Amino acid sequence: MNKKLIAACVLVLSASTGAHASLIDRGNGLLYDNVLNVTWLQDANYAGTSGYAGANYLGQMDWTTAKTWAADLVYGGYSDWRLASNSPVNGSSFNYNYARDGSTDYGYNITSPHSELAYMYHVNLSLKSYYDTTGNDQSDFGIFGTGTYNGVDQSSYGQANVGLVNNLQSYAYWSGSEYAPNPGSAWDFLTVNGNQDYGTKFPQLYAWAVRPGDVAAVPVPGAFWLFGSGLVGLMGLRRRGSIGGF
C-alpha cells in the first residue's frame, strides 16, 4: 500500500478523533476528563447530599472513612470508584518543598496532570490560588472567583456550582494518597485557596469520587468512515490494476 496514502489516513483519523482538553458532561451525574482519562462524580459532595452514614452533617469525613466511602460506592453502574489521587508533579519523585509557582508537590498553582484535584481546580475549572506564580496575592482566588470563602466574606465557608461541577465546597478535599514521609498523614487539596497540602488523617474533610476511564463509548466519526470506504475502494482498484498488468 502507498506510504503517502497511509500517512493521509493517519492524519485524517487524528483530525477526526482529536479533542480539545476539557471536562465533558456524560449525563447521569458523570463528568469525563479527556486528559486524565478519568470520570468524576458531578456532585463534588455526593457523600453529603446522598446522606452517607459515615459522614457528618456537612458530608465531611476523616481520611480512612473517606477511602471506605469511595471504595464501597456504586454509582452509574460502576463500582471502581476511589478518592482523587496525586503522584509527583514532575512525574518521578515527590518534592516536599513549599512553592507558589506549582513547581513542587506542596504549595499553590499546581497544574500538573499528576495531581487530580489540583488539575481539576486550576485547569478544568480555571480557578485561582491565593497567590499567583510570582508570589503576589490575588483578589479573585477561590471557587467564587472573588477572593472570599463563601462568596460574601471570609467569616465562614460556602459552596458553589462551578462550570459543570455541582456542590463544590470552599474548604478542603482528601486525596487518596498517603504522605510518604509519614504514613499517619495524607495529601489533601484546599479548594478554599488552591493549595495542595498534607496533614494527619483525622480532620473532617470532603471527599470527591473518581474512577478510571470514560463511561461513554466513543464512536469513530462518520467522516473517517467515509474516508475509510474510499480508501478500501482505492486499495481494491490498485489490486485489480496490478493483476491486470497495468
mmCIF file of C-alpha atoms in Angstrom:
data_model
loop_
_atom_site.group_PDB
_atom_site.id
_atom_site.type_symbol
_atom_site.label_atom_id
_atom_site.label_comp_id
_atom_site.label_asym_id
_atom_site.label_seq_id
_atom_site.Cartn_x
_atom_site.Cartn_y
_atom_site.Cartn_z
ATOM 1 C CA MET A 1 0.000 0.000 0.000
ATOM 2 C CA ASN A 2 1.279 3.501 -0.867
ATOM 3 C CA LYS A 3 3.032 5.091 2.133
ATOM 4 C CA LYS A 4 1.612 8.525 1.327
ATOM 5 C CA LEU A 5 -1.861 7.056 1.384
ATOM 6 C CA ILE A 6 -1.204 5.520 4.798
ATOM 7 C CA ALA A 7 0.069 8.851 6.116
ATOM 8 C CA ALA A 8 -3.021 10.625 4.810
ATOM 9 C CA CYS A 9 -5.214 8.061 6.523
ATOM 10 C CA VAL A 10 -3.434 8.630 9.833
ATOM 11 C CA LEU A 11 -3.754 12.404 9.522
ATOM 12 C CA VAL A 12 -7.458 12.222 8.809
ATOM 13 C CA LEU A 13 -8.017 9.838 11.712
ATOM 14 C CA SER A 14 -6.089 12.116 14.069
ATOM 15 C CA ALA A 15 -8.029 15.178 12.961
ATOM 16 C CA SER A 16 -11.331 13.355 13.244
ATOM 17 C CA THR A 17 -10.822 11.841 16.670
ATOM 18 C CA GLY A 18 -8.701 14.544 18.307
ATOM 19 C CA ALA A 19 -10.444 16.565 21.008
ATOM 20 C CA HIS A 20 -9.617 19.712 22.913
ATOM 21 C CA ALA A 21 -8.722 19.045 26.526
ATOM 22 C CA SER A 22 -11.854 19.543 28.557
ATOM 23 C CA LEU A 23 -14.334 18.253 31.095
ATOM 24 C CA ILE A 24 -17.227 16.540 29.292
ATOM 25 C CA ASP A 25 -20.722 16.032 30.684
ATOM 26 C CA ARG A 26 -21.641 12.388 30.100
ATOM 27 C CA GLY A 27 -25.034 12.745 31.778
ATOM 28 C CA ASN A 28 -26.376 10.915 34.833
ATOM 29 C CA GLY A 29 -24.157 12.979 37.130
ATOM 30 C CA LEU A 30 -20.874 11.928 35.498
ATOM 31 C CA LEU A 31 -18.087 14.123 34.083
ATOM 32 C CA TYR A 32 -15.252 12.832 31.901
ATOM 33 C CA ASP A 33 -11.778 14.374 31.863
ATOM 34 C CA ASN A 34 -10.334 13.571 28.452
ATOM 35 C CA VAL A 35 -6.755 14.404 29.505
ATOM 36 C CA LEU A 36 -6.559 12.425 32.734
ATOM 37 C CA ASN A 37 -8.887 9.774 31.260
ATOM 38 C CA VAL A 38 -10.953 9.603 34.437
ATOM 39 C CA THR A 39 -14.626 10.098 35.248
ATOM 40 C CA TRP A 40 -15.681 12.286 38.171
ATOM 41 C CA LEU A 41 -18.926 12.455 40.064
ATOM 42 C CA GLN A 42 -20.565 15.716 39.028
ATOM 43 C CA ASP A 43 -21.644 16.253 42.625
ATOM 44 C CA ALA A 44 -18.464 17.208 44.487
ATOM 45 C CA ASN A 45 -20.185 16.483 47.802
ATOM 46 C CA TYR A 46 -22.151 13.370 46.938
ATOM 47 C CA ALA A 47 -21.347 11.809 50.299
ATOM 48 C CA GLY A 48 -23.230 14.680 51.913
ATOM 49 C CA THR A 49 -26.139 15.010 49.502
ATOM 50 C CA SER A 50 -26.703 11.235 49.442
ATOM 51 C CA GLY A 51 -26.747 11.075 53.243
ATOM 52 C CA TYR A 52 -23.771 8.742 53.668
ATOM 53 C CA ALA A 53 -23.900 7.499 57.264
ATOM 54 C CA GLY A 54 -20.145 7.753 57.795
ATOM 55 C CA ALA A 55 -20.061 11.480 57.082
ATOM 56 C CA ASN A 56 -21.033 14.332 59.375
ATOM 57 C CA TYR A 57 -23.980 16.601 58.595
ATOM 58 C CA LEU A 58 -21.856 18.566 56.107
ATOM 59 C CA GLY A 59 -20.593 15.478 54.278
ATOM 60 C CA GLN A 60 -17.117 15.618 55.810
ATOM 61 C CA MET A 61 -15.140 12.562 56.936
ATOM 62 C CA ASP A 62 -11.730 11.575 58.198
ATOM 63 C CA TRP A 63 -9.343 10.050 55.656
ATOM 64 C CA THR A 64 -9.995 6.387 56.438
ATOM 65 C CA THR A 65 -13.777 6.823 56.279
ATOM 66 C CA ALA A 66 -13.472 8.760 53.030
ATOM 67 C CA LYS A 67 -11.406 5.966 51.487
ATOM 68 C CA THR A 68 -14.023 3.419 52.549
ATOM 69 C CA TRP A 69 -16.861 5.535 51.167
ATOM 70 C CA ALA A 70 -15.235 5.795 47.751
ATOM 71 C CA ALA A 71 -14.238 2.123 47.602
ATOM 72 C CA ASP A 72 -17.763 0.978 48.512
ATOM 73 C CA LEU A 73 -19.538 3.445 46.227
ATOM 74 C CA VAL A 74 -21.670 2.087 43.396
ATOM 75 C CA TYR A 75 -22.858 4.801 41.041
ATOM 76 C CA GLY A 76 -23.904 4.829 37.398
ATOM 77 C CA GLY A 77 -23.460 1.062 37.258
ATOM 78 C CA TYR A 78 -19.767 1.309 38.271
ATOM 79 C CA SER A 79 -18.147 0.102 41.465
ATOM 80 C CA ASP A 80 -14.483 1.015 40.836
ATOM 81 C CA TRP A 81 -14.605 4.440 42.446
ATOM 82 C CA ARG A 82 -11.772 5.872 44.535
ATOM 83 C CA LEU A 83 -10.661 9.164 46.005
ATOM 84 C CA ALA A 84 -8.822 11.545 43.703
ATOM 85 C CA SER A 85 -5.092 10.947 43.986
ATOM 86 C CA ASN A 86 -1.801 12.647 43.333
ATOM 87 C CA SER A 87 1.613 11.427 42.279
ATOM 88 C CA PRO A 88 4.804 13.520 41.849
ATOM 89 C CA VAL A 89 4.139 16.619 39.746
ATOM 90 C CA ASN A 90 7.455 16.087 37.957
ATOM 91 C CA GLY A 91 6.490 12.524 37.078
ATOM 92 C CA SER A 92 9.335 10.889 39.004
ATOM 93 C CA SER A 93 9.761 11.805 42.688
ATOM 94 C CA PHE A 94 7.988 13.989 45.233
ATOM 95 C CA ASN A 95 9.399 17.397 46.032
ATOM 96 C CA TYR A 96 8.168 18.330 49.513
ATOM 97 C CA ASN A 97 9.485 21.892 49.446
ATOM 98 C CA TYR A 98 6.902 24.665 49.617
ATOM 99 C CA ALA A 99 6.422 26.687 46.425
ATOM 100 C CA ARG A 100 3.916 29.123 44.989
ATOM 101 C CA ASP A 101 4.706 28.566 41.312
ATOM 102 C CA GLY A 102 3.418 24.987 41.016
ATOM 103 C CA SER A 103 6.905 23.508 40.667
ATOM 104 C CA THR A 104 6.713 21.271 43.755
ATOM 105 C CA ASP A 105 4.108 18.959 45.276
ATOM 106 C CA TYR A 106 3.420 21.189 48.257
ATOM 107 C CA GLY A 107 2.005 24.643 47.562
ATOM 108 C CA TYR A 108 -0.014 26.678 45.096
ATOM 109 C CA ASN A 109 -0.683 26.816 41.333
ATOM 110 C CA ILE A 110 -0.110 23.117 40.654
ATOM 111 C CA THR A 111 -1.398 22.354 37.161
ATOM 112 C CA SER A 112 0.324 19.011 36.658
ATOM 113 C CA PRO A 113 -1.990 16.203 35.490
ATOM 114 C CA HIS A 114 -0.313 14.067 38.143
ATOM 115 C CA SER A 115 -2.364 15.865 40.809
ATOM 116 C CA GLU A 116 -6.001 15.146 40.028
ATOM 117 C CA LEU A 117 -7.640 17.615 42.414
ATOM 118 C CA ALA A 118 -5.181 20.402 41.595
ATOM 119 C CA TYR A 119 -5.668 19.765 37.877
ATOM 120 C CA MET A 120 -9.442 19.879 38.277
ATOM 121 C CA TYR A 121 -9.273 23.127 40.239
ATOM 122 C CA HIS A 122 -6.710 25.039 38.183
ATOM 123 C CA VAL A 123 -7.122 23.621 34.673
ATOM 124 C CA ASN A 124 -10.638 22.241 34.214
ATOM 125 C CA LEU A 125 -12.357 24.875 36.345
ATOM 126 C CA SER A 126 -9.835 27.707 35.740
ATOM 127 C CA LEU A 127 -9.855 28.682 39.424
ATOM 128 C CA LYS A 128 -7.072 30.693 41.005
ATOM 129 C CA SER A 129 -4.841 30.218 44.026
ATOM 130 C CA TYR A 130 -4.446 32.713 46.825
ATOM 131 C CA TYR A 131 -1.036 33.556 45.313
ATOM 132 C CA ASP A 132 -0.063 33.895 41.681
ATOM 133 C CA THR A 133 3.032 32.084 40.396
ATOM 134 C CA THR A 134 5.288 35.005 41.380
ATOM 135 C CA GLY A 135 4.002 35.013 44.966
ATOM 136 C CA ASN A 136 1.683 38.008 44.799
ATOM 137 C CA ASP A 137 -1.759 37.920 46.423
ATOM 138 C CA GLN A 138 -4.723 37.526 44.067
ATOM 139 C CA SER A 139 -8.053 39.176 44.808
ATOM 140 C CA ASP A 140 -10.049 36.668 42.782
ATOM 141 C CA PHE A 141 -8.892 33.361 44.251
ATOM 142 C CA GLY A 142 -11.228 30.575 45.371
ATOM 143 C CA ILE A 143 -14.274 28.822 43.960
ATOM 144 C CA PHE A 144 -16.295 32.041 43.835
ATOM 145 C CA GLY A 145 -13.603 33.979 41.984
ATOM 146 C CA THR A 146 -13.948 36.809 44.500
ATOM 147 C CA GLY A 147 -11.186 36.120 46.996
ATOM 148 C CA THR A 148 -13.783 35.116 49.587
ATOM 149 C CA TYR A 149 -14.582 31.851 51.329
ATOM 150 C CA ASN A 150 -18.348 31.897 50.850
ATOM 151 C CA GLY A 151 -18.901 34.482 48.114
ATOM 152 C CA VAL A 152 -19.512 37.266 50.632
ATOM 153 C CA ASP A 153 -16.769 37.373 53.253
ATOM 154 C CA GLN A 154 -14.176 35.193 54.965
ATOM 155 C CA SER A 155 -16.045 34.512 58.173
ATOM 156 C CA SER A 156 -17.334 31.103 57.065
ATOM 157 C CA TYR A 157 -17.061 28.592 54.228
ATOM 158 C CA GLY A 158 -19.553 28.000 51.443
ATOM 159 C CA GLN A 159 -20.224 26.005 48.293
ATOM 160 C CA ALA A 160 -20.924 26.738 44.651
ATOM 161 C CA ASN A 161 -21.643 25.201 41.278
ATOM 162 C CA VAL A 162 -18.566 25.874 39.149
ATOM 163 C CA GLY A 163 -18.735 25.099 35.453
ATOM 164 C CA LEU A 164 -20.117 21.579 35.111
ATOM 165 C CA VAL A 165 -19.354 20.722 38.752
ATOM 166 C CA ASN A 166 -22.074 20.900 41.400
ATOM 167 C CA ASN A 167 -21.753 21.456 45.150
ATOM 168 C CA LEU A 168 -18.046 22.234 45.138
ATOM 169 C CA GLN A 169 -17.116 23.011 48.733
ATOM 170 C CA SER A 170 -14.978 26.005 49.631
ATOM 171 C CA TYR A 171 -12.890 24.071 52.108
ATOM 172 C CA ALA A 172 -10.587 21.040 51.653
ATOM 173 C CA TYR A 173 -10.766 17.608 49.973
ATOM 174 C CA TRP A 174 -8.932 14.411 50.779
ATOM 175 C CA SER A 175 -6.558 12.852 48.318
ATOM 176 C CA GLY A 176 -6.427 9.080 48.358
ATOM 177 C CA SER A 177 -2.628 9.243 48.511
ATOM 178 C CA GLU A 178 -0.694 8.908 51.728
ATOM 179 C CA TYR A 179 2.121 11.297 52.571
ATOM 180 C CA ALA A 180 5.155 9.025 52.182
ATOM 181 C CA PRO A 181 7.451 10.586 54.834
ATOM 182 C CA ASN A 182 4.755 9.973 57.452
ATOM 183 C CA PRO A 183 2.197 7.155 56.863
ATOM 184 C CA GLY A 184 -0.004 8.758 59.501
ATOM 185 C CA SER A 185 -0.615 11.664 57.137
ATOM 186 C CA ALA A 186 -2.229 12.060 53.725
ATOM 187 C CA TRP A 187 -2.342 14.617 50.943
ATOM 188 C CA ASP A 188 -5.276 16.975 50.615
ATOM 189 C CA PHE A 189 -6.271 19.905 48.433
ATOM 190 C CA LEU A 190 -7.702 23.171 49.724
ATOM 191 C CA THR A 191 -10.369 24.397 47.340
ATOM 192 C CA VAL A 192 -10.725 27.413 49.587
ATOM 193 C CA ASN A 193 -7.430 28.835 48.332
ATOM 194 C CA GLY A 194 -5.900 26.488 45.722
ATOM 195 C CA ASN A 195 -3.247 24.927 47.934
ATOM 196 C CA GLN A 196 -2.086 21.297 47.796
ATOM 197 C CA ASP A 197 -1.137 20.313 51.329
ATOM 198 C CA TYR A 198 -0.736 17.335 53.672
ATOM 199 C CA GLY A 199 -1.645 16.568 57.265
ATOM 200 C CA THR A 200 -2.853 13.922 59.673
ATOM 201 C CA LYS A 201 -5.691 11.642 58.594
ATOM 202 C CA PHE A 202 -8.048 12.681 61.380
ATOM 203 C CA PRO A 203 -9.572 16.046 60.314
ATOM 204 C CA GLN A 204 -13.061 16.108 58.821
ATOM 205 C CA LEU A 205 -12.606 17.000 55.137
ATOM 206 C CA TYR A 206 -14.673 16.439 52.000
ATOM 207 C CA ALA A 207 -14.321 13.544 49.551
ATOM 208 C CA TRP A 208 -14.778 13.508 45.780
ATOM 209 C CA ALA A 209 -15.030 10.207 43.939
ATOM 210 C CA VAL A 210 -13.348 9.462 40.624
ATOM 211 C CA ARG A 211 -12.954 6.307 38.529
ATOM 212 C CA PRO A 212 -10.627 5.315 35.666
ATOM 213 C CA GLY A 213 -11.686 5.713 32.050
ATOM 214 C CA ASP A 214 -14.726 7.021 30.238
ATOM 215 C CA VAL A 215 -18.320 5.928 30.767
ATOM 216 C CA ALA A 216 -19.360 6.567 27.174
ATOM 217 C CA ALA A 217 -18.342 4.694 24.035
ATOM 218 C CA VAL A 218 -16.503 6.996 21.657
ATOM 219 C CA PRO A 219 -17.707 6.335 18.085
ATOM 220 C CA VAL A 220 -15.426 6.766 15.109
ATOM 221 C CA PRO A 221 -16.657 9.918 13.309
ATOM 222 C CA GLY A 222 -18.645 9.488 10.127
ATOM 223 C CA ALA A 223 -16.082 11.457 8.149
ATOM 224 C CA PHE A 224 -13.474 8.816 8.855
ATOM 225 C CA TRP A 225 -15.808 6.003 7.814
ATOM 226 C CA LEU A 226 -16.389 7.771 4.518
ATOM 227 C CA PHE A 227 -12.666 8.216 4.058
ATOM 228 C CA GLY A 228 -12.092 4.603 5.007
ATOM 229 C CA SER A 229 -14.640 3.428 2.436
ATOM 230 C CA GLY A 230 -12.854 5.407 -0.235
ATOM 231 C CA LEU A 231 -9.529 4.022 0.915
ATOM 232 C CA VAL A 232 -10.798 0.463 0.635
ATOM 233 C CA GLY A 233 -12.030 1.241 -2.853
ATOM 234 C CA LEU A 234 -8.642 2.632 -3.860
ATOM 235 C CA MET A 235 -6.909 -0.454 -2.475
ATOM 236 C CA GLY A 236 -9.217 -2.692 -4.456
ATOM 237 C CA LEU A 237 -8.657 -0.662 -7.627
ATOM 238 C CA ARG A 238 -4.891 -0.812 -7.184
ATOM 239 C CA ARG A 239 -5.038 -4.592 -6.656
ATOM 240 C CA ARG A 240 -7.140 -5.125 -9.765
ATOM 241 C CA GLY A 241 -4.741 -2.933 -11.742
ATOM 242 C CA SER A 242 -1.771 -4.971 -10.555
ATOM 243 C CA ILE A 243 -3.477 -8.227 -11.507
ATOM 244 C CA GLY A 244 -4.305 -6.850 -14.894
ATOM 245 C CA GLY A 245 -0.693 -5.961 -15.561
ATOM 246 C CA PHE A 246 -1.096 -2.153 -15.567
#
